[in-house]
Tab-separated table of C-alpha atoms in Angstrom:
chain	number	residue	atom	x	y	z
A	1183	MET	CA	81.462	104.203	55.697
A	1184	ASP	CA	80.508	105.226	59.385
A	1185	GLY	CA	76.841	106.577	58.879
A	1186	ASN	CA	76.612	108.717	56.802
A	1187	ARG	CA	80.671	109.954	57.464
A	1188	VAL	CA	83.317	109.504	55.529
A	1189	ARG	CA	85.999	108.261	57.332
A	1190	TRP	CA	89.637	109.857	55.950
A	1191	GLY	CA	93.140	108.788	56.111
A	1192	ILE	CA	96.120	111.535	55.399
A	1193	ILE	CA	99.159	110.545	54.243
A	1194	SER	CA	102.293	112.006	55.415
A	1195	THR	CA	102.377	114.604	58.515
A	1196	ALA	CA	102.655	117.703	56.109
A	1197	LYS	CA	102.284	121.615	57.265
A	1198	ILE	CA	99.476	121.949	54.736
A	1199	GLY	CA	97.334	118.717	56.400
A	1200	ARG	CA	98.356	119.308	60.026
A	1201	GLU	CA	97.160	122.968	60.152
A	1202	LYS	CA	94.432	123.340	57.043
A	1203	VAL	CA	92.473	119.678	55.614
A	1204	ILE	CA	92.758	118.020	59.018
A	1205	PRO	CA	91.312	120.528	61.199
A	1206	GLY	CA	89.087	121.084	58.047
A	1207	ILE	CA	87.696	117.535	57.614
A	1208	ARG	CA	87.197	117.764	61.574
A	1209	ALA	CA	85.141	120.969	60.840
A	1210	SER	CA	83.053	119.126	58.512
A	1211	GLN	CA	79.420	117.857	58.373
A	1212	THR	CA	80.543	115.042	55.975
A	1213	GLY	CA	83.877	113.800	57.347
A	1214	ILE	CA	85.825	112.306	60.189
A	1215	ALA	CA	89.612	112.277	60.283
A	1216	ALA	CA	90.206	108.999	61.487
A	1217	ALA	CA	94.041	107.628	60.377
A	1218	ILE	CA	97.169	109.376	59.283
A	1219	ALA	CA	100.422	107.304	57.899
A	1220	SER	CA	103.844	109.332	57.834
A	1221	ARG	CA	107.232	106.854	57.262
A	1222	ASP	CA	108.293	107.968	60.577
A	1223	LEU	CA	105.483	106.212	62.848
A	1224	ASP	CA	106.589	108.206	65.989
A	1225	ARG	CA	105.857	110.893	64.055
A	1226	ALA	CA	102.608	109.714	63.189
A	1227	LYS	CA	101.723	108.988	66.035
A	1228	GLN	CA	102.596	112.127	67.614
A	1229	VAL	CA	100.456	114.218	65.223
A	1230	ALA	CA	97.567	111.523	65.602
A	1231	SER	CA	98.081	112.647	69.094
A	1232	ASP	CA	98.404	116.206	68.934
A	1233	LEU	CA	94.775	116.687	66.382
A	1234	GLY	CA	92.568	113.550	67.629
A	1235	ILE	CA	93.142	111.539	64.902
A	1236	GLU	CA	92.420	107.075	66.042
A	1237	LYS	CA	95.382	105.175	64.136
A	1238	ALA	CA	98.387	106.257	63.272
A	1239	TYR	CA	100.783	103.992	60.677
A	1240	GLY	CA	103.832	103.660	60.101
A	1241	SER	CA	103.533	103.643	55.904
A	1242	TYR	CA	101.195	104.719	53.623
A	1243	GLU	CA	100.427	100.609	52.171
A	1244	GLU	CA	99.096	100.295	55.644
A	1245	LEU	CA	96.780	102.938	55.572
A	1246	PHE	CA	95.970	101.568	52.039
A	1247	ALA	CA	95.386	98.520	53.683
A	1248	ASP	CA	92.778	99.722	56.038
A	1249	PRO	CA	89.193	98.588	55.186
A	1250	ASP	CA	87.837	100.896	57.707
A	1251	ILE	CA	88.990	104.074	55.481
A	1252	ASP	CA	87.125	105.071	52.902
A	1253	ALA	CA	89.039	108.294	50.985
A	1254	ILE	CA	92.533	109.479	51.072
A	1255	TYR	CA	93.799	112.828	50.954
A	1256	ASN	CA	97.472	113.420	49.584
A	1257	PRO	CA	99.788	116.303	50.363
A	1258	LEU	CA	103.076	114.429	49.091
A	1259	PRO	CA	105.494	116.364	46.972
A	1260	ASN	CA	103.939	116.520	42.977
A	1261	HIS	CA	106.460	114.188	41.846
A	1262	MET	CA	104.568	111.721	44.403
A	1263	HIS	CA	101.205	112.851	43.527
A	1264	VAL	CA	100.518	110.195	40.762
A	1265	PRO	CA	102.313	107.149	41.532
A	1266	VAL	CA	100.633	107.203	45.282
A	1267	THR	CA	97.204	108.564	44.126
A	1268	ALA	CA	97.101	105.368	41.726
A	1269	GLN	CA	98.135	103.398	44.390
A	1270	ALA	CA	95.833	104.551	46.547
A	1271	VAL	CA	92.840	103.966	43.980
A	1272	GLU	CA	93.929	100.549	43.251
A	1273	ALA	CA	93.689	99.489	46.859
A	1274	GLY	CA	89.855	100.833	47.017
A	1275	LYS	CA	90.303	104.624	48.484
A	1276	HIS	CA	88.507	107.421	46.622
A	1277	VAL	CA	91.646	110.443	46.633
A	1278	LEU	CA	91.991	114.174	47.120
A	1279	CYS	CA	94.767	115.132	45.915
A	1280	GLU	CA	97.057	118.355	46.350
A	1281	LYS	CA	97.638	120.663	43.373
A	1282	PRO	CA	98.934	119.997	40.850
A	1283	MET	CA	97.616	116.594	40.227
A	1284	ALA	CA	100.896	115.619	37.976
A	1285	LEU	CA	104.294	116.844	36.257
A	1286	SER	CA	102.558	117.296	33.347
A	1287	ALA	CA	99.522	116.478	31.657
A	1288	ASP	CA	100.586	113.400	30.028
A	1289	GLU	CA	101.469	112.063	33.739
A	1290	ALA	CA	98.051	113.275	34.770
A	1291	ALA	CA	96.191	111.198	31.718
A	1292	THR	CA	97.827	107.725	33.683
A	1293	LEU	CA	95.259	108.187	35.692
A	1294	LEU	CA	92.501	107.892	33.550
A	1295	ASP	CA	93.307	103.617	33.403
A	1296	LEU	CA	92.417	103.861	37.447
A	1297	PRO	CA	89.341	102.148	38.740
A	1298	LYS	CA	86.341	104.240	37.081
A	1299	ASP	CA	84.185	103.348	40.717
A	1300	ARG	CA	86.781	105.690	42.839
A	1301	LEU	CA	86.759	109.436	42.984
A	1302	VAL	CA	90.007	111.284	42.460
A	1303	ALA	CA	90.149	114.981	42.444
A	1304	GLU	CA	92.544	118.071	42.669
A	1305	GLY	CA	92.345	119.474	46.068
A	1306	PHE	CA	91.302	123.302	44.805
A	1307	MET	CA	89.821	124.676	47.975
A	1308	VAL	CA	88.766	128.076	46.411
A	1309	ARG	CA	86.541	126.414	44.279
A	1310	ALA	CA	84.566	125.367	47.442
A	1311	HIS	CA	84.683	128.962	49.031
A	1312	PRO	CA	81.352	130.921	49.122
A	1313	GLN	CA	83.225	133.802	47.718
A	1314	TRP	CA	84.314	132.379	44.603
A	1315	ILE	CA	80.735	131.219	44.363
A	1316	ARG	CA	79.810	134.028	45.093
A	1317	ALA	CA	81.915	136.263	42.304
A	1318	ARG	CA	81.049	133.871	39.749
A	1319	ASP	CA	77.118	134.230	40.527
A	1320	ILE	CA	77.984	138.046	40.329
A	1321	VAL	CA	79.223	137.528	36.880
A	1322	ARG	CA	76.907	135.514	35.783
A	1323	SER	CA	73.895	138.255	36.935
A	1324	GLY	CA	75.730	140.619	34.131
A	1325	GLU	CA	76.229	142.914	36.537
A	1326	LEU	CA	79.973	143.546	35.461
A	1327	GLY	CA	78.740	143.439	32.134
A	1328	GLU	CA	80.621	141.586	29.516
A	1329	LEU	CA	83.577	140.231	31.360
A	1330	HIS	CA	86.599	140.864	29.482
A	1331	ALA	CA	89.963	140.887	31.629
A	1332	ILE	CA	91.087	138.956	34.425
A	1333	GLN	CA	94.260	140.100	36.571
A	1334	GLY	CA	95.448	137.660	39.338
A	1335	PHE	CA	98.823	138.288	41.777
A	1336	PHE	CA	100.107	135.665	43.889
A	1337	SER	CA	103.761	135.731	46.093
A	1338	PHE	CA	105.219	134.705	48.852
A	1339	PHE	CA	109.131	135.120	49.507
A	1340	ASN	CA	110.722	131.945	50.418
A	1341	ALA	CA	114.462	131.543	49.655
A	1342	ASP	CA	115.137	128.089	51.422
A	1343	PRO	CA	117.289	125.666	49.582
A	1344	GLY	CA	116.004	122.479	51.146
A	1345	ASN	CA	112.095	123.551	50.708
A	1346	ILE	CA	110.150	121.272	48.140
A	1347	ARG	CA	108.965	124.511	46.927
A	1348	ASN	CA	112.687	125.756	45.577
A	1349	ARG	CA	113.147	121.573	44.594
A	1350	ALA	CA	113.042	121.575	40.516
A	1351	ASP	CA	113.113	117.305	40.627
A	1352	MET	CA	110.248	117.612	42.758
A	1353	GLY	CA	108.468	120.226	40.925
A	1354	GLY	CA	108.958	122.916	42.610
A	1355	GLY	CA	108.675	126.747	41.505
A	1356	ALA	CA	105.898	129.727	41.124
A	1357	LEU	CA	103.992	128.158	38.761
A	1358	MET	CA	103.152	124.497	39.666
A	1359	ASP	CA	102.375	125.733	43.121
A	1360	ILE	CA	100.450	128.798	43.319
A	1361	GLY	CA	100.338	129.700	39.451
A	1362	CYS	CA	97.833	126.959	38.842
A	1363	TYR	CA	95.605	129.280	41.104
A	1364	THR	CA	95.716	132.111	39.099
A	1365	MET	CA	95.242	130.227	36.122
A	1366	LEU	CA	92.383	128.296	37.261
A	1367	ALA	CA	90.600	131.822	38.072
A	1368	GLY	CA	90.308	132.240	34.448
A	1369	ARG	CA	88.410	128.617	33.662
A	1370	TYR	CA	86.090	129.094	36.716
A	1371	PHE	CA	85.189	132.760	36.320
A	1372	PHE	CA	84.819	133.028	32.293
A	1373	GLU	CA	83.725	129.214	32.301
A	1374	ALA	CA	85.912	128.551	29.352
A	1375	GLU	CA	88.925	127.196	28.367
A	1376	PRO	CA	92.157	129.178	26.953
A	1377	GLU	CA	92.808	128.462	23.549
A	1378	ARG	CA	96.426	129.935	23.511
A	1379	VAL	CA	98.950	131.575	25.924
A	1380	VAL	CA	102.717	133.424	26.661
A	1381	SER	CA	104.348	133.646	28.806
A	1382	LEU	CA	108.010	135.085	30.606
A	1383	ILE	CA	109.560	133.250	33.277
A	1384	ASP	CA	112.648	134.050	35.492
A	1385	ARG	CA	114.421	131.232	36.734
A	1386	ASP	CA	116.519	130.841	40.353
A	1387	PRO	CA	120.333	130.748	38.964
A	1388	ASP	CA	120.705	127.688	42.155
A	1389	PHE	CA	117.512	126.280	42.620
A	1390	GLY	CA	116.242	126.156	38.355
A	1391	THR	CA	112.693	126.572	39.483
A	1392	ASP	CA	110.391	129.512	38.202
A	1393	ARG	CA	110.890	132.595	40.589
A	1394	ILE	CA	108.510	135.074	38.959
A	1395	THR	CA	106.452	133.422	36.482
A	1396	SER	CA	103.920	135.869	34.127
A	1397	ALA	CA	101.711	135.049	31.672
A	1398	MET	CA	98.732	136.100	29.473
A	1399	MET	CA	96.158	133.569	28.600
A	1400	ASP	CA	93.903	134.162	25.138
A	1401	PHE	CA	89.818	132.713	25.971
A	1402	GLY	CA	88.662	133.774	22.924
A	1403	ALA	CA	86.258	136.586	21.931
A	1404	GLY	CA	87.921	139.224	23.687
A	1405	ARG	CA	88.387	137.634	26.654
A	1406	GLN	CA	91.768	138.089	28.627
A	1407	LEU	CA	93.557	136.379	31.837
A	1408	THR	CA	96.766	137.656	32.936
A	1409	PHE	CA	98.976	137.141	35.535
A	1410	THR	CA	101.992	137.255	37.786
A	1411	VAL	CA	103.200	134.304	40.786
A	1412	SER	CA	106.218	134.526	42.463
A	1413	THR	CA	108.239	132.250	45.250
A	1414	GLN	CA	110.779	135.460	45.905
A	1415	LEU	CA	108.306	138.354	46.293
A	1416	THR	CA	106.766	140.116	49.214
A	1417	PRO	CA	103.821	137.976	50.210
A	1418	PHE	CA	100.537	139.441	48.589
A	1419	GLN	CA	97.488	138.276	46.432
A	1420	ARG	CA	94.746	139.645	44.530
A	1421	LEU	CA	92.403	139.297	42.275
A	1422	GLN	CA	90.825	141.604	39.472
A	1423	LEU	CA	87.778	140.602	37.340
A	1424	VAL	CA	86.557	143.469	35.398
A	1425	GLY	CA	83.776	143.928	32.848
A	1426	SER	CA	82.287	146.596	30.806
A	1427	LYS	CA	80.005	148.239	33.951
A	1428	LYS	CA	82.001	147.544	36.903
A	1429	ARG	CA	84.948	145.330	38.477
A	1430	LEU	CA	84.935	142.981	40.783
A	1431	GLU	CA	88.200	142.595	43.272
A	1432	ILE	CA	88.620	139.613	45.470
A	1433	LEU	CA	90.779	141.095	48.210
A	1434	ILE	CA	91.883	137.394	49.488
A	1435	PRO	CA	91.183	134.991	46.740
A	1436	PHE	CA	93.725	132.045	47.650
A	1437	ASN	CA	94.825	131.690	51.016
A	1438	ALA	CA	91.242	132.674	52.466
A	1439	PRO	CA	92.137	132.585	56.495
A	1440	GLN	CA	89.817	129.771	57.766
A	1441	GLY	CA	86.989	130.495	60.269
A	1442	GLU	CA	86.999	134.313	59.099
A	1443	ALA	CA	84.546	136.621	57.029
A	1444	VAL	CA	86.144	138.011	53.704
A	1445	GLU	CA	85.049	140.800	51.680
A	1446	LEU	CA	84.208	141.054	47.892
A	1447	ARG	CA	84.420	144.626	46.310
A	1448	LEU	CA	82.329	146.195	43.482
A	1449	ASP	CA	83.248	149.104	41.495
A	1450	ASP	CA	81.577	150.985	38.828
A	1451	GLY	CA	84.442	153.678	38.165
A	1452	SER	CA	82.761	156.591	38.952
A	1453	LYS	CA	85.037	157.902	41.019
A	1454	LEU	CA	88.808	157.570	40.962
A	1455	GLY	CA	91.098	156.055	43.781
A	1456	ASP	CA	88.413	153.366	44.671
A	1457	GLY	CA	86.155	156.050	45.671
A	1458	ALA	CA	83.191	154.093	44.721
A	1459	LEU	CA	83.508	150.647	46.173
A	1460	ALA	CA	80.880	148.982	47.312
A	1461	PRO	CA	81.966	146.108	49.798
A	1462	GLU	CA	80.354	142.934	50.497
A	1463	THR	CA	81.293	140.415	53.421
A	1464	ILE	CA	81.289	137.165	53.027
A	1465	ALA	CA	80.556	135.071	56.101
A	1466	PRO	CA	82.894	133.175	57.794
A	1467	CYS	CA	83.811	129.314	56.742
A	1468	ASP	CA	86.971	127.268	56.684
A	1469	GLN	CA	86.959	126.442	52.943
A	1470	TYR	CA	89.383	122.986	53.610
A	1471	ALA	CA	85.972	121.932	55.306
A	1472	GLU	CA	83.772	123.011	52.613
A	1473	LEU	CA	86.090	120.890	50.078
A	1474	ALA	CA	85.900	118.134	52.477
A	1475	ASP	CA	81.707	117.588	52.197
A	1476	LEU	CA	82.254	118.761	48.317
A	1477	PHE	CA	84.113	115.587	47.756
A	1478	GLY	CA	82.081	113.947	51.012
A	1479	ARG	CA	78.954	114.430	49.554
A	1480	ALA	CA	80.357	113.019	46.312
A	1481	ILE	CA	81.175	110.219	47.933
A	1482	LEU	CA	78.283	109.516	49.919
A	1483	GLY	CA	76.375	109.726	46.536
A	1484	GLU	CA	75.080	112.961	47.715
A	1485	LYS	CA	76.058	114.909	44.977
A	1486	VAL	CA	77.934	114.745	41.373
A	1487	LEU	CA	81.645	115.351	41.720
A	1488	THR	CA	82.046	118.378	39.162
A	1489	TYR	CA	85.702	118.613	38.809
A	1490	GLY	CA	87.871	114.887	38.690
A	1491	VAL	CA	90.903	113.526	36.501
A	1492	GLU	CA	89.704	115.009	33.253
A	1493	ASP	CA	89.879	118.470	34.781
A	1494	ALA	CA	93.005	118.080	36.356
A	1495	ILE	CA	94.257	117.191	33.070
A	1496	GLN	CA	93.014	120.393	31.200
A	1497	ASN	CA	94.914	122.260	34.102
A	1498	MET	CA	98.273	120.510	33.301
A	1499	LYS	CA	97.964	120.950	29.542
A	1500	ILE	CA	97.715	124.820	30.447
A	1501	ILE	CA	100.524	125.137	32.667
A	1502	ASP	CA	102.307	122.588	30.240
A	1503	ALA	CA	102.135	125.328	27.872
A	1504	ILE	CA	102.926	128.177	29.982
A	1505	PHE	CA	106.432	126.522	30.303
A	1506	ALA	CA	106.795	125.858	26.297
A	1507	SER	CA	105.601	129.260	26.060
A	1508	ALA	CA	108.806	130.599	28.327
A	1509	GLU	CA	111.368	127.965	26.648
A	1510	ARG	CA	110.113	129.010	22.841
A	1511	GLY	CA	109.689	132.855	23.175
A	1512	GLU	CA	106.007	132.876	21.352
A	1513	TRP	CA	102.245	132.294	21.802
A	1514	VAL	CA	101.387	128.179	22.517
A	1515	ASP	CA	98.479	126.720	21.724
A	1516	VAL	CA	97.446	125.106	24.732
A	1517	GLY	CA	96.155	121.223	23.401
C-alpha cells in the first residue's frame, strides 16, 4: 500500500480502461493508477505516458509479479475473465473484473477455490452510483407503494464483425454485454433473487451472437422484471420501477456520464403524458471513481465488500437460465 492508497495495475489498453476506469481510479479517494500491462509493450508505454501512469509492462505476468501492485483491474474479453483473474489472485492481488465474470456459472464457481484472503468482484459500477443508491432508498421508504414491476431497455448498434461483442467464441452478444445490467436491476431493487425466467432470443445469422434478447424474470410474490437488450438497435437506455402508488424512472441508468448530474423522475400517475413528473437531480459524480473507492475501502479494511464471487456466480446462474429458456422455449428455474 502507498499509505492509505491502493496501487492499481490495469490489464490491457482496452477502451473502457483508458476512457472510463483509469480516469475513475485517478479521481478516486483511495486509488492510484500505478501500472498498465499489454502484450504490446510499446502500446502500454504510450497509454502510460498519455494517462500519467508510472509503470508499463509487456506482459500480464510481469504486472502480477510487481510487489508494489495491490489490485488488478481486468477488462479483457469475457472468455479471459476467469483464467486471468485466477492468475492474478494466485499472485497475491485483489481483482476487480469486468462483467460478466465468466462464460457460465460453472466457470465462475471455479473462483471459489482461490485464496480467500484476496478480494474478487465484478465491476458493476451502477451499484456504486448515487442514483441507484438513492433509487433503492426511495423503494425502501415505501414512497412507490409496493414495487411489483421493473422494466428495462438497453441497446446500441454495432455490426462490426471484428468487435469482441460480436464474437460468439469470446462470450459476445447482447445478454452478456448489457443484459447483465438489466437483469441485475431486479436483484438490486427487489432485493431478492428470481425464481424462474422465460426468454426470447434473436441471433445474428453471421455472428451467432444474440442481437436482441428479451426476458421476464419472476421474483415471486407478484414481482416481475422484464427487459429487452440489443446490439443492433438505436442507442437507448431506460429503467422504470413501478409501484402501487408511484413510478420511478431512471433516465440514464447504466452509462451515466462521468462528472455530470443525472435525474430521477417520480410520477404518481395523476396526469397523463408524464404531466405529474417530479424530477430529482443527483449531483455530478464519476461512478467508476465510486466503484474504485468501494473496492478500495474493502481492501483497506475500512468497509466490507458486499458483492464477491458468490454474487457473480448468482449473476451467471440467471444468465445461464435465460439462454436455456430461449433454447427450450419454456420457463426455466434459476438454480
